[in-house]
């Protein structure tokens, strides 16, 4: 959200940096004043401030960067220049409020950044009137088409995981002109504290390492449906280099990381890039051969032959060694 933050991520070795989202709404900027973050352990304990761990879930309210668009374009331009010297593209981001306004902001951003990401899946959509979450293919198509028309640099569209058919949303984004598709955004969440209240005192946005397979589900399904020529960006749930590789194996060509960066600081980016890079360098076929490789080993249920000894058989055991039920 700041020039220093963007620069730190570039210097840490990120492949690319997506800047904080903006939109036209003053309410979305004001919302930052009520931002709050709760890191939640695997057994659902809220960690004291400052002791978050990388594997924690994160429940939060957040707002958008509190700067005017002109000032923000200045921050982006400086970061783009810093990144260019280090071969690290800096990408502008818009979170959808009004689509016509997003088109106007996208046009202005395209004057300073090499690509724009449009987030149409913000999990705060139901709580915050300043941002919208689109979950219907027609609505995605209409919004992306408006923004596409004014943005003359590559346009990435980030989708929510909260739709019955996220692949249909990916098709809609592509048919409206998205160059790449991001899958998937975080989820709405709620966590009672059992003292008559709720953590954060409100609903919030939720993500955790346990969300990873849910993200990979839609990345892999989109890869199958859209084909290898459509660049996919995986996001939501990556904490380690192995998680990054799982996104690639599912079909993503890039992976976005926020929570691990928040907890560990920019050094985690170097760790993830080096870890994934070392694995890929030691393997035949390079990155291209690895992206989507897990799909070769994944079948529809109907194509799986019955096992001679069904895997569920042990669950029926009730001899003297069992629980006796
Ligand atoms: C604190 C926080 C702020 C975020 N702000 C934005 C944002 O401004 N725009 C956006 O498109 N996504 C935003 N995201 C979502 C991330 O870009 C990304 O989709 C997701 O959080 C990545 O999952 P991870 O946190 O498990 O790495 C935010 C996520 C977090 C945790």
mmCIF file of C-alpha atoms and ligand atoms in Angstrom:
data_model
loop_
_atom_site.group_PDB
_atom_site.id
_atom_site.type_symbol
_atom_site.label_atom_id
_atom_site.label_comp_id
_atom_site.label_asym_id
_atom_site.label_seq_id
_atom_site.Cartn_x
_atom_site.Cartn_y
_atom_site.Cartn_z
ATOM 1 C CA UNK A 1 0.000 0.000 0.000
ATOM 2 C CA UNK A 2 3.052 2.249 0.140
ATOM 3 C CA UNK A 3 5.975 2.984 -2.122
ATOM 4 C CA UNK A 4 8.307 1.523 0.535
ATOM 5 C CA UNK A 5 6.241 -1.658 0.766
ATOM 6 C CA UNK A 6 6.217 -2.144 -2.999
ATOM 7 C CA UNK A 7 9.953 -1.494 -3.197
ATOM 8 C CA UNK A 8 10.654 -3.980 -0.395
ATOM 9 C CA UNK A 9 8.767 -6.735 -2.248
ATOM 10 C CA UNK A 10 10.611 -5.954 -5.490
ATOM 11 C CA UNK A 11 13.971 -6.008 -3.713
ATOM 12 C CA UNK A 12 13.093 -9.289 -1.977
ATOM 13 C CA UNK A 13 12.883 -10.996 -5.373
ATOM 14 C CA UNK A 14 9.172 -11.189 -6.183
ATOM 15 C CA UNK A 15 8.491 -12.204 -9.791
ATOM 16 C CA UNK A 16 5.943 -9.388 -9.941
ATOM 17 C CA UNK A 17 4.201 -7.187 -7.406
ATOM 18 C CA UNK A 18 0.478 -6.406 -7.421
ATOM 19 C CA UNK A 19 -0.125 -3.130 -5.611
ATOM 20 C CA UNK A 20 -2.997 -2.591 -3.169
ATOM 21 C CA UNK A 21 -6.381 -2.185 -4.860
ATOM 22 C CA UNK A 22 -8.091 1.158 -5.260
ATOM 23 C CA UNK A 23 -11.521 2.175 -6.490
ATOM 24 C CA UNK A 24 -13.595 5.340 -6.822
ATOM 25 C CA UNK A 25 -15.309 5.055 -3.457
ATOM 26 C CA UNK A 26 -14.471 7.387 -0.578
ATOM 27 C CA UNK A 27 -16.295 4.900 1.677
ATOM 28 C CA UNK A 28 -13.860 2.151 0.622
ATOM 29 C CA UNK A 29 -10.948 4.358 1.674
ATOM 30 C CA UNK A 30 -12.642 5.293 4.958
ATOM 31 C CA UNK A 31 -13.116 1.623 5.667
ATOM 32 C CA UNK A 32 -9.373 1.351 6.268
ATOM 33 C CA UNK A 33 -10.014 3.274 9.521
ATOM 34 C CA UNK A 34 -11.951 0.285 10.861
ATOM 35 C CA UNK A 35 -9.568 -2.363 9.493
ATOM 36 C CA UNK A 36 -8.807 -5.137 11.979
ATOM 37 C CA UNK A 37 -6.970 -8.437 11.720
ATOM 38 C CA UNK A 38 -7.209 -11.641 13.765
ATOM 39 C CA UNK A 39 -4.731 -14.446 13.216
ATOM 40 C CA UNK A 40 -6.327 -17.755 14.183
ATOM 41 C CA UNK A 41 -4.397 -20.928 15.068
ATOM 42 C CA UNK A 42 -5.299 -24.402 13.785
ATOM 43 C CA UNK A 43 -7.335 -25.005 16.975
ATOM 44 C CA UNK A 44 -9.182 -21.718 16.463
ATOM 45 C CA UNK A 45 -7.392 -19.640 19.127
ATOM 46 C CA UNK A 46 -6.866 -15.987 18.273
ATOM 47 C CA UNK A 47 -3.178 -15.207 18.611
ATOM 48 C CA UNK A 48 -2.078 -12.195 20.619
ATOM 49 C CA UNK A 49 -0.956 -9.284 18.452
ATOM 50 C CA UNK A 50 2.533 -9.752 17.048
ATOM 51 C CA UNK A 51 2.677 -13.529 17.434
ATOM 52 C CA UNK A 52 1.031 -14.633 14.198
ATOM 53 C CA UNK A 53 2.365 -17.761 12.506
ATOM 54 C CA UNK A 54 2.506 -18.453 8.832
ATOM 55 C CA UNK A 55 0.042 -21.346 9.019
ATOM 56 C CA UNK A 56 -2.580 -19.329 10.856
ATOM 57 C CA UNK A 57 -5.869 -18.429 9.302
ATOM 58 C CA UNK A 58 -6.564 -14.719 8.916
ATOM 59 C CA UNK A 59 -9.968 -13.163 9.590
ATOM 60 C CA UNK A 60 -10.002 -9.480 8.769
ATOM 61 C CA UNK A 61 -11.791 -6.329 7.775
ATOM 62 C CA UNK A 62 -9.804 -4.092 5.487
ATOM 63 C CA UNK A 63 -10.139 -0.984 3.392
ATOM 64 C CA UNK A 64 -8.437 0.445 0.356
ATOM 65 C CA UNK A 65 -5.403 2.718 0.049
ATOM 66 C CA UNK A 66 -6.263 6.171 1.444
ATOM 67 C CA UNK A 67 -4.811 8.259 -1.354
ATOM 68 C CA UNK A 68 -6.209 10.239 -4.280
ATOM 69 C CA UNK A 69 -5.894 8.560 -7.639
ATOM 70 C CA UNK A 70 -3.305 11.061 -8.893
ATOM 71 C CA UNK A 71 -1.117 10.503 -5.844
ATOM 72 C CA UNK A 72 -1.569 6.748 -6.178
ATOM 73 C CA UNK A 73 -0.501 6.868 -9.835
ATOM 74 C CA UNK A 74 2.654 8.641 -8.649
ATOM 75 C CA UNK A 75 3.355 5.831 -6.142
ATOM 76 C CA UNK A 76 2.766 3.228 -8.852
ATOM 77 C CA UNK A 77 4.996 5.055 -11.359
ATOM 78 C CA UNK A 78 7.877 5.192 -8.876
ATOM 79 C CA UNK A 79 7.466 1.495 -8.053
ATOM 80 C CA UNK A 80 7.256 0.585 -11.753
ATOM 81 C CA UNK A 81 10.534 2.397 -12.360
ATOM 82 C CA UNK A 82 12.196 0.670 -9.401
ATOM 83 C CA UNK A 83 10.866 -2.701 -10.563
ATOM 84 C CA UNK A 84 11.892 -2.211 -14.189
ATOM 85 C CA UNK A 85 15.554 -2.004 -13.202
ATOM 86 C CA UNK A 86 15.140 -5.380 -11.469
ATOM 87 C CA UNK A 87 12.915 -7.029 -14.110
ATOM 88 C CA UNK A 88 9.984 -7.059 -11.705
ATOM 89 C CA UNK A 89 6.706 -5.769 -13.177
ATOM 90 C CA UNK A 90 4.506 -3.759 -10.821
ATOM 91 C CA UNK A 91 0.814 -4.270 -11.535
ATOM 92 C CA UNK A 92 -1.994 -1.876 -10.656
ATOM 93 C CA UNK A 93 -5.138 -3.236 -9.004
ATOM 94 C CA UNK A 94 -8.769 -2.136 -8.910
ATOM 95 C CA UNK A 95 -11.404 -3.714 -6.723
ATOM 96 C CA UNK A 96 -14.787 -3.352 -8.298
ATOM 97 C CA UNK A 97 -17.208 -0.727 -7.046
ATOM 98 C CA UNK A 98 -18.916 0.853 -10.028
ATOM 99 C CA UNK A 99 -17.823 -0.696 -13.339
ATOM 100 C CA UNK A 100 -17.792 2.599 -15.270
ATOM 101 C CA UNK A 101 -15.580 4.126 -12.595
ATOM 102 C CA UNK A 102 -13.324 1.046 -12.715
ATOM 103 C CA UNK A 103 -12.974 1.576 -16.472
ATOM 104 C CA UNK A 104 -11.941 5.195 -15.891
ATOM 105 C CA UNK A 105 -9.428 4.253 -13.183
ATOM 106 C CA UNK A 106 -8.104 1.376 -15.303
ATOM 107 C CA UNK A 107 -7.510 3.732 -18.219
ATOM 108 C CA UNK A 108 -5.537 6.117 -16.007
ATOM 109 C CA UNK A 109 -3.545 3.252 -14.431
ATOM 110 C CA UNK A 110 -2.664 1.794 -17.812
ATOM 111 C CA UNK A 111 -0.707 4.978 -18.432
ATOM 112 C CA UNK A 112 1.797 4.021 -15.732
ATOM 113 C CA UNK A 113 1.704 0.238 -15.146
ATOM 114 C CA UNK A 114 2.406 -2.659 -17.547
ATOM 115 C CA UNK A 115 -0.751 -4.559 -16.481
ATOM 116 C CA UNK A 116 -3.931 -4.027 -14.466
ATOM 117 C CA UNK A 117 -5.681 -6.537 -12.194
ATOM 118 C CA UNK A 118 -9.425 -6.181 -11.670
ATOM 119 C CA UNK A 119 -10.770 -7.897 -8.560
ATOM 120 C CA UNK A 120 -14.460 -8.693 -8.982
ATOM 121 C CA UNK A 121 -14.524 -11.153 -6.091
ATOM 122 C CA UNK A 122 -13.836 -9.168 -2.921
ATOM 123 C CA UNK A 123 -15.086 -11.267 0.031
ATOM 124 C CA UNK A 124 -16.066 -8.067 1.871
ATOM 125 C CA UNK A 125 -18.735 -7.445 -0.782
ATOM 126 C CA UNK A 126 -21.729 -8.230 1.416
ATOM 127 C CA UNK A 127 -20.461 -6.200 4.396
ATOM 128 C CA UNK A 128 -18.980 -3.210 2.620
ATOM 129 C CA UNK A 129 -21.118 -1.305 0.147
ATOM 130 C CA UNK A 130 -17.969 0.163 -1.365
ATOM 131 C CA UNK A 131 -16.858 -3.071 -3.052
ATOM 132 C CA UNK A 132 -18.794 -5.607 -5.096
ATOM 133 C CA UNK A 133 -18.497 -9.326 -5.510
ATOM 134 C CA UNK A 134 -19.826 -10.710 -8.794
ATOM 135 C CA UNK A 135 -20.846 -14.374 -8.861
ATOM 136 C CA UNK A 136 -22.929 -14.537 -12.054
ATOM 137 C CA UNK A 137 -21.324 -15.035 -15.462
ATOM 138 C CA UNK A 138 -23.358 -12.287 -17.185
ATOM 139 C CA UNK A 139 -22.410 -9.723 -14.558
ATOM 140 C CA UNK A 140 -18.732 -10.704 -14.831
ATOM 141 C CA UNK A 141 -18.876 -10.405 -18.603
ATOM 142 C CA UNK A 142 -20.485 -6.950 -18.518
ATOM 143 C CA UNK A 143 -18.064 -5.527 -15.945
ATOM 144 C CA UNK A 144 -14.947 -6.943 -17.619
ATOM 145 C CA UNK A 145 -16.084 -5.763 -21.060
ATOM 146 C CA UNK A 146 -16.458 -2.177 -19.795
ATOM 147 C CA UNK A 147 -13.018 -2.142 -18.175
ATOM 148 C CA UNK A 148 -11.357 -4.005 -21.051
ATOM 149 C CA UNK A 149 -12.531 -1.316 -23.468
ATOM 150 C CA UNK A 150 -10.478 1.383 -21.738
ATOM 151 C CA UNK A 151 -7.401 -0.538 -20.548
ATOM 152 C CA UNK A 152 -4.799 -0.869 -23.272
ATOM 153 C CA UNK A 153 -2.356 -3.002 -21.277
ATOM 154 C CA UNK A 154 -2.875 -6.654 -20.241
ATOM 155 C CA UNK A 155 -5.907 -7.057 -17.973
ATOM 156 C CA UNK A 156 -6.036 -9.763 -15.284
ATOM 157 C CA UNK A 157 -9.383 -10.571 -13.678
ATOM 158 C CA UNK A 158 -9.475 -12.097 -10.182
ATOM 159 C CA UNK A 159 -12.541 -14.253 -9.517
ATOM 160 C CA UNK A 160 -14.283 -15.278 -6.296
ATOM 161 C CA UNK A 161 -14.266 -18.922 -5.204
ATOM 162 C CA UNK A 162 -17.795 -18.404 -3.974
ATOM 163 C CA UNK A 163 -19.864 -19.251 -7.006
ATOM 164 C CA UNK A 164 -21.472 -22.517 -7.977
ATOM 165 C CA UNK A 165 -19.508 -22.501 -11.227
ATOM 166 C CA UNK A 166 -16.277 -20.520 -11.093
ATOM 167 C CA UNK A 167 -15.241 -21.989 -14.456
ATOM 168 C CA UNK A 168 -18.259 -20.260 -16.018
ATOM 169 C CA UNK A 169 -17.007 -16.973 -14.521
ATOM 170 C CA UNK A 170 -13.560 -17.652 -16.004
ATOM 171 C CA UNK A 171 -15.123 -18.227 -19.422
ATOM 172 C CA UNK A 172 -17.094 -14.999 -19.037
ATOM 173 C CA UNK A 173 -13.990 -13.012 -18.071
ATOM 174 C CA UNK A 174 -12.061 -14.423 -21.028
ATOM 175 C CA UNK A 175 -14.839 -13.852 -23.536
ATOM 176 C CA UNK A 176 -15.025 -10.234 -22.330
ATOM 177 C CA UNK A 177 -11.315 -9.794 -23.039
ATOM 178 C CA UNK A 178 -9.374 -10.694 -19.893
ATOM 179 C CA UNK A 179 -5.795 -11.652 -20.746
ATOM 180 C CA UNK A 180 -5.330 -13.725 -17.590
ATOM 181 C CA UNK A 181 -7.640 -15.072 -14.928
ATOM 182 C CA UNK A 182 -6.899 -15.150 -11.174
ATOM 183 C CA UNK A 183 -8.444 -17.940 -9.066
ATOM 184 C CA UNK A 184 -9.696 -17.560 -6.373
ATOM 185 C CA UNK A 185 -10.371 -14.780 -3.868
ATOM 186 C CA UNK A 186 -10.787 -15.342 -0.126
ATOM 187 C CA UNK A 187 -14.067 -16.254 1.556
ATOM 188 C CA UNK A 188 -16.423 -14.458 3.940
ATOM 189 C CA UNK A 189 -15.977 -15.686 7.509
ATOM 190 C CA UNK A 190 -17.458 -15.441 11.004
ATOM 191 C CA UNK A 191 -15.988 -16.671 14.296
ATOM 192 C CA UNK A 192 -17.965 -16.398 17.582
ATOM 193 C CA UNK A 193 -15.776 -15.863 20.644
ATOM 194 C CA UNK A 194 -18.316 -17.687 22.909
ATOM 195 C CA UNK A 195 -18.476 -14.646 25.232
ATOM 196 C CA UNK A 196 -21.581 -13.388 23.520
ATOM 197 C CA UNK A 197 -19.629 -11.731 20.740
ATOM 198 C CA UNK A 198 -17.573 -12.436 17.678
ATOM 199 C CA UNK A 199 -13.901 -12.104 16.818
ATOM 200 C CA UNK A 200 -13.397 -8.630 15.227
ATOM 201 C CA UNK A 201 -16.947 -7.770 16.347
ATOM 202 C CA UNK A 202 -18.148 -8.287 12.808
ATOM 203 C CA UNK A 203 -18.116 -10.604 9.862
ATOM 204 C CA UNK A 204 -14.911 -10.521 7.840
ATOM 205 C CA UNK A 205 -12.838 -12.049 5.066
ATOM 206 C CA UNK A 206 -11.255 -15.416 5.791
ATOM 207 C CA UNK A 207 -8.315 -17.331 4.386
ATOM 208 C CA UNK A 208 -6.164 -20.173 5.717
ATOM 209 C CA UNK A 209 -3.842 -22.906 4.455
ATOM 210 C CA UNK A 210 -6.913 -25.181 4.513
ATOM 211 C CA UNK A 211 -8.327 -23.053 1.675
ATOM 212 C CA UNK A 212 -5.518 -24.248 -0.608
ATOM 213 C CA UNK A 213 -7.278 -27.360 -1.990
ATOM 214 C CA UNK A 214 -10.396 -25.249 -2.622
ATOM 215 C CA UNK A 215 -8.326 -22.803 -4.671
ATOM 216 C CA UNK A 216 -6.565 -25.646 -6.488
ATOM 217 C CA UNK A 217 -9.927 -27.208 -7.339
ATOM 218 C CA UNK A 218 -10.911 -24.176 -9.408
ATOM 219 C CA UNK A 219 -7.443 -23.589 -10.863
ATOM 220 C CA UNK A 220 -7.305 -27.188 -12.131
ATOM 221 C CA UNK A 221 -10.883 -27.123 -13.438
ATOM 222 C CA UNK A 222 -10.261 -23.816 -15.207
ATOM 223 C CA UNK A 223 -7.055 -25.162 -16.726
ATOM 224 C CA UNK A 224 -8.972 -28.159 -18.122
ATOM 225 C CA UNK A 225 -11.839 -26.055 -19.433
ATOM 226 C CA UNK A 226 -9.888 -23.080 -20.804
ATOM 227 C CA UNK A 227 -6.791 -24.927 -22.027
ATOM 228 C CA UNK A 228 -3.085 -24.366 -21.584
ATOM 229 C CA UNK A 229 -3.030 -21.141 -23.642
ATOM 230 C CA UNK A 230 -5.009 -19.127 -21.078
ATOM 231 C CA UNK A 231 -2.697 -17.846 -18.339
ATOM 232 C CA UNK A 232 -4.053 -18.564 -14.869
ATOM 233 C CA UNK A 233 -2.893 -16.874 -11.664
ATOM 234 C CA UNK A 234 -3.362 -18.977 -8.532
ATOM 235 C CA UNK A 235 -4.157 -17.387 -5.195
ATOM 236 C CA UNK A 236 -5.541 -18.055 -1.707
ATOM 237 C CA UNK A 237 -3.785 -20.488 0.577
ATOM 238 C CA UNK A 238 -0.103 -20.650 -0.455
ATOM 239 C CA UNK A 239 2.252 -20.470 2.514
ATOM 240 C CA UNK A 240 5.274 -22.506 1.352
ATOM 241 C CA UNK A 241 7.256 -23.238 -1.799
ATOM 242 C CA UNK A 242 5.484 -26.602 -1.979
ATOM 243 C CA UNK A 243 2.133 -24.797 -1.992
ATOM 244 C CA UNK A 244 3.387 -22.587 -4.836
ATOM 245 C CA UNK A 245 4.392 -25.724 -6.761
ATOM 246 C CA UNK A 246 0.948 -27.226 -6.125
ATOM 247 C CA UNK A 247 -0.626 -24.159 -7.719
ATOM 248 C CA UNK A 248 1.675 -24.582 -10.740
ATOM 249 C CA UNK A 249 0.988 -28.324 -10.972
ATOM 250 C CA UNK A 250 -2.745 -27.496 -10.991
ATOM 251 C CA UNK A 251 -2.298 -25.158 -13.957
ATOM 252 C CA UNK A 252 -1.353 -21.708 -12.611
ATOM 253 C CA UNK A 253 1.484 -19.810 -14.298
ATOM 254 C CA UNK A 254 1.899 -17.403 -11.384
ATOM 255 C CA UNK A 255 0.947 -17.398 -7.705
ATOM 256 C CA UNK A 256 -0.173 -14.461 -5.556
ATOM 257 C CA UNK A 257 0.733 -14.495 -1.874
ATOM 258 C CA UNK A 258 -0.439 -12.098 0.840
ATOM 259 C CA UNK A 259 -0.834 -13.709 4.283
ATOM 260 C CA UNK A 260 2.619 -15.346 4.312
ATOM 261 C CA UNK A 261 4.100 -11.993 3.257
ATOM 262 C CA UNK A 262 2.154 -10.242 6.012
ATOM 263 C CA UNK A 263 3.384 -12.663 8.694
ATOM 264 C CA UNK A 264 6.986 -13.201 7.574
ATOM 265 C CA UNK A 265 7.775 -9.960 5.763
ATOM 266 C CA UNK A 266 9.221 -9.629 2.242
ATOM 267 C CA UNK A 267 11.967 -12.221 2.863
ATOM 268 C CA UNK A 268 9.329 -14.930 2.434
ATOM 269 C CA UNK A 269 9.131 -14.011 -1.259
ATOM 270 C CA UNK A 270 12.799 -14.899 -1.765
ATOM 271 C CA UNK A 271 12.186 -18.166 0.078
ATOM 272 C CA UNK A 272 9.191 -19.131 -2.071
ATOM 273 C CA UNK A 273 10.853 -18.176 -5.364
ATOM 274 C CA UNK A 274 14.096 -19.972 -4.470
ATOM 275 C CA UNK A 275 12.296 -23.084 -3.186
ATOM 276 C CA UNK A 276 10.031 -23.429 -6.213
ATOM 277 C CA UNK A 277 12.918 -22.533 -8.552
ATOM 278 C CA UNK A 278 15.252 -25.153 -7.077
ATOM 279 C CA UNK A 279 12.592 -27.855 -7.434
ATOM 280 C CA UNK A 280 11.876 -26.941 -11.042
ATOM 281 C CA UNK A 281 15.568 -26.641 -11.970
ATOM 282 C CA UNK A 282 16.209 -30.188 -10.737
ATOM 283 C CA UNK A 283 13.404 -31.587 -12.894
ATOM 284 C CA UNK A 284 13.277 -32.320 -16.608
ATOM 285 C CA UNK A 285 10.823 -30.293 -18.665
ATOM 286 C CA UNK A 286 11.226 -26.942 -16.917
ATOM 287 C CA UNK A 287 8.337 -24.769 -15.840
ATOM 288 C CA UNK A 288 6.292 -25.317 -18.991
ATOM 289 C CA UNK A 289 6.305 -29.079 -18.509
ATOM 290 C CA UNK A 290 5.334 -28.711 -14.861
ATOM 291 C CA UNK A 291 2.409 -26.291 -15.170
ATOM 292 C CA UNK A 292 -0.800 -28.360 -15.152
ATOM 293 C CA UNK A 293 1.128 -31.631 -14.724
ATOM 294 C CA UNK A 294 -1.129 -32.852 -11.875
ATOM 295 C CA UNK A 295 -4.052 -33.088 -14.282
ATOM 296 C CA UNK A 296 -2.488 -36.113 -15.953
ATOM 297 C CA UNK A 297 -3.095 -38.032 -12.727
ATOM 298 C CA UNK A 298 -6.620 -36.754 -12.010
ATOM 299 C CA UNK A 299 -9.748 -38.529 -13.265
ATOM 300 C CA UNK A 300 -13.484 -38.098 -13.069
ATOM 301 C CA UNK A 301 -15.091 -40.512 -10.615
ATOM 302 C CA UNK A 302 -16.708 -42.474 -13.449
ATOM 303 C CA UNK A 303 -13.287 -43.240 -14.942
ATOM 304 C CA UNK A 304 -11.854 -44.799 -11.778
ATOM 305 C CA UNK A 305 -12.075 -48.615 -11.803
ATOM 306 C CA UNK A 306 -13.277 -50.213 -8.545
ATOM 307 C CA UNK A 307 -10.428 -51.421 -6.340
ATOM 308 C CA UNK A 308 -10.222 -55.183 -5.714
ATOM 309 C CA UNK A 309 -10.214 -54.491 -1.976
ATOM 310 C CA UNK A 310 -12.276 -51.334 -1.417
ATOM 311 C CA UNK A 311 -10.474 -48.574 0.469
ATOM 312 C CA UNK A 312 -13.545 -48.135 2.713
ATOM 313 C CA UNK A 313 -13.446 -51.750 3.975
ATOM 314 C CA UNK A 314 -11.422 -50.925 7.167
ATOM 315 C CA UNK A 315 -14.192 -48.577 8.290
ATOM 316 C CA UNK A 316 -16.480 -51.575 8.688
ATOM 317 C CA UNK A 317 -14.085 -53.446 11.001
ATOM 318 C CA UNK A 318 -15.553 -54.055 14.472
ATOM 319 C CA UNK A 319 -13.465 -56.835 16.003
ATOM 320 C CA UNK A 320 -12.306 -56.906 19.657
ATOM 321 C CA UNK A 321 -9.496 -54.386 18.830
ATOM 322 C CA UNK A 322 -11.942 -51.812 17.513
ATOM 323 C CA UNK A 323 -14.036 -49.336 19.469
ATOM 324 C CA UNK A 324 -16.604 -52.089 20.014
ATOM 325 C CA UNK A 325 -19.361 -50.319 18.079
HETATM 326 C C1 LIG B 1 -4.893 -8.347 4.406
HETATM 327 C C2 LIG B 1 -5.262 -8.639 2.991
HETATM 328 C C3 LIG B 1 -5.539 -7.599 2.114
HETATM 329 C C4 LIG B 1 -5.895 -7.874 0.789
HETATM 330 N N1 LIG B 1 -6.166 -6.835 -0.051
HETATM 331 C C5 LIG B 1 -6.491 -7.098 -1.336
HETATM 332 C C6 LIG B 1 -6.737 -6.040 -2.253
HETATM 333 O O1 LIG B 1 -6.638 -4.871 -1.939
HETATM 334 N N2 LIG B 1 -7.072 -6.368 -3.511
HETATM 335 C C7 LIG B 1 -7.178 -7.662 -3.932
HETATM 336 O O2 LIG B 1 -7.487 -7.903 -5.107
HETATM 337 N N3 LIG B 1 -6.946 -8.684 -3.100
HETATM 338 C C8 LIG B 1 -6.598 -8.420 -1.825
HETATM 339 N N4 LIG B 1 -6.349 -9.459 -0.964
HETATM 340 C C9 LIG B 1 -6.491 -10.826 -1.447
HETATM 341 C C10 LIG B 1 -5.150 -11.334 -1.957
HETATM 342 O O3 LIG B 1 -4.746 -10.564 -3.048
HETATM 343 C C11 LIG B 1 -5.170 -12.783 -2.407
HETATM 344 O O4 LIG B 1 -6.164 -13.035 -3.341
HETATM 345 C C12 LIG B 1 -5.279 -13.782 -1.268
HETATM 346 O O5 LIG B 1 -5.341 -13.176 -0.007
HETATM 347 C C13 LIG B 1 -4.057 -14.617 -1.290
HETATM 348 O O6 LIG B 1 -4.171 -15.637 -0.372
HETATM 349 P P1 LIG B 1 -3.137 -15.746 0.826
HETATM 350 O O7 LIG B 1 -3.405 -14.561 1.697
HETATM 351 O O8 LIG B 1 -3.504 -17.057 1.427
HETATM 352 O O9 LIG B 1 -1.771 -15.709 0.229
HETATM 353 C C14 LIG B 1 -5.982 -9.202 0.350
HETATM 354 C C15 LIG B 1 -5.679 -10.252 1.235
HETATM 355 C C16 LIG B 1 -5.331 -9.986 2.531
HETATM 356 C C17 LIG B 1 -5.016 -11.144 3.438
#
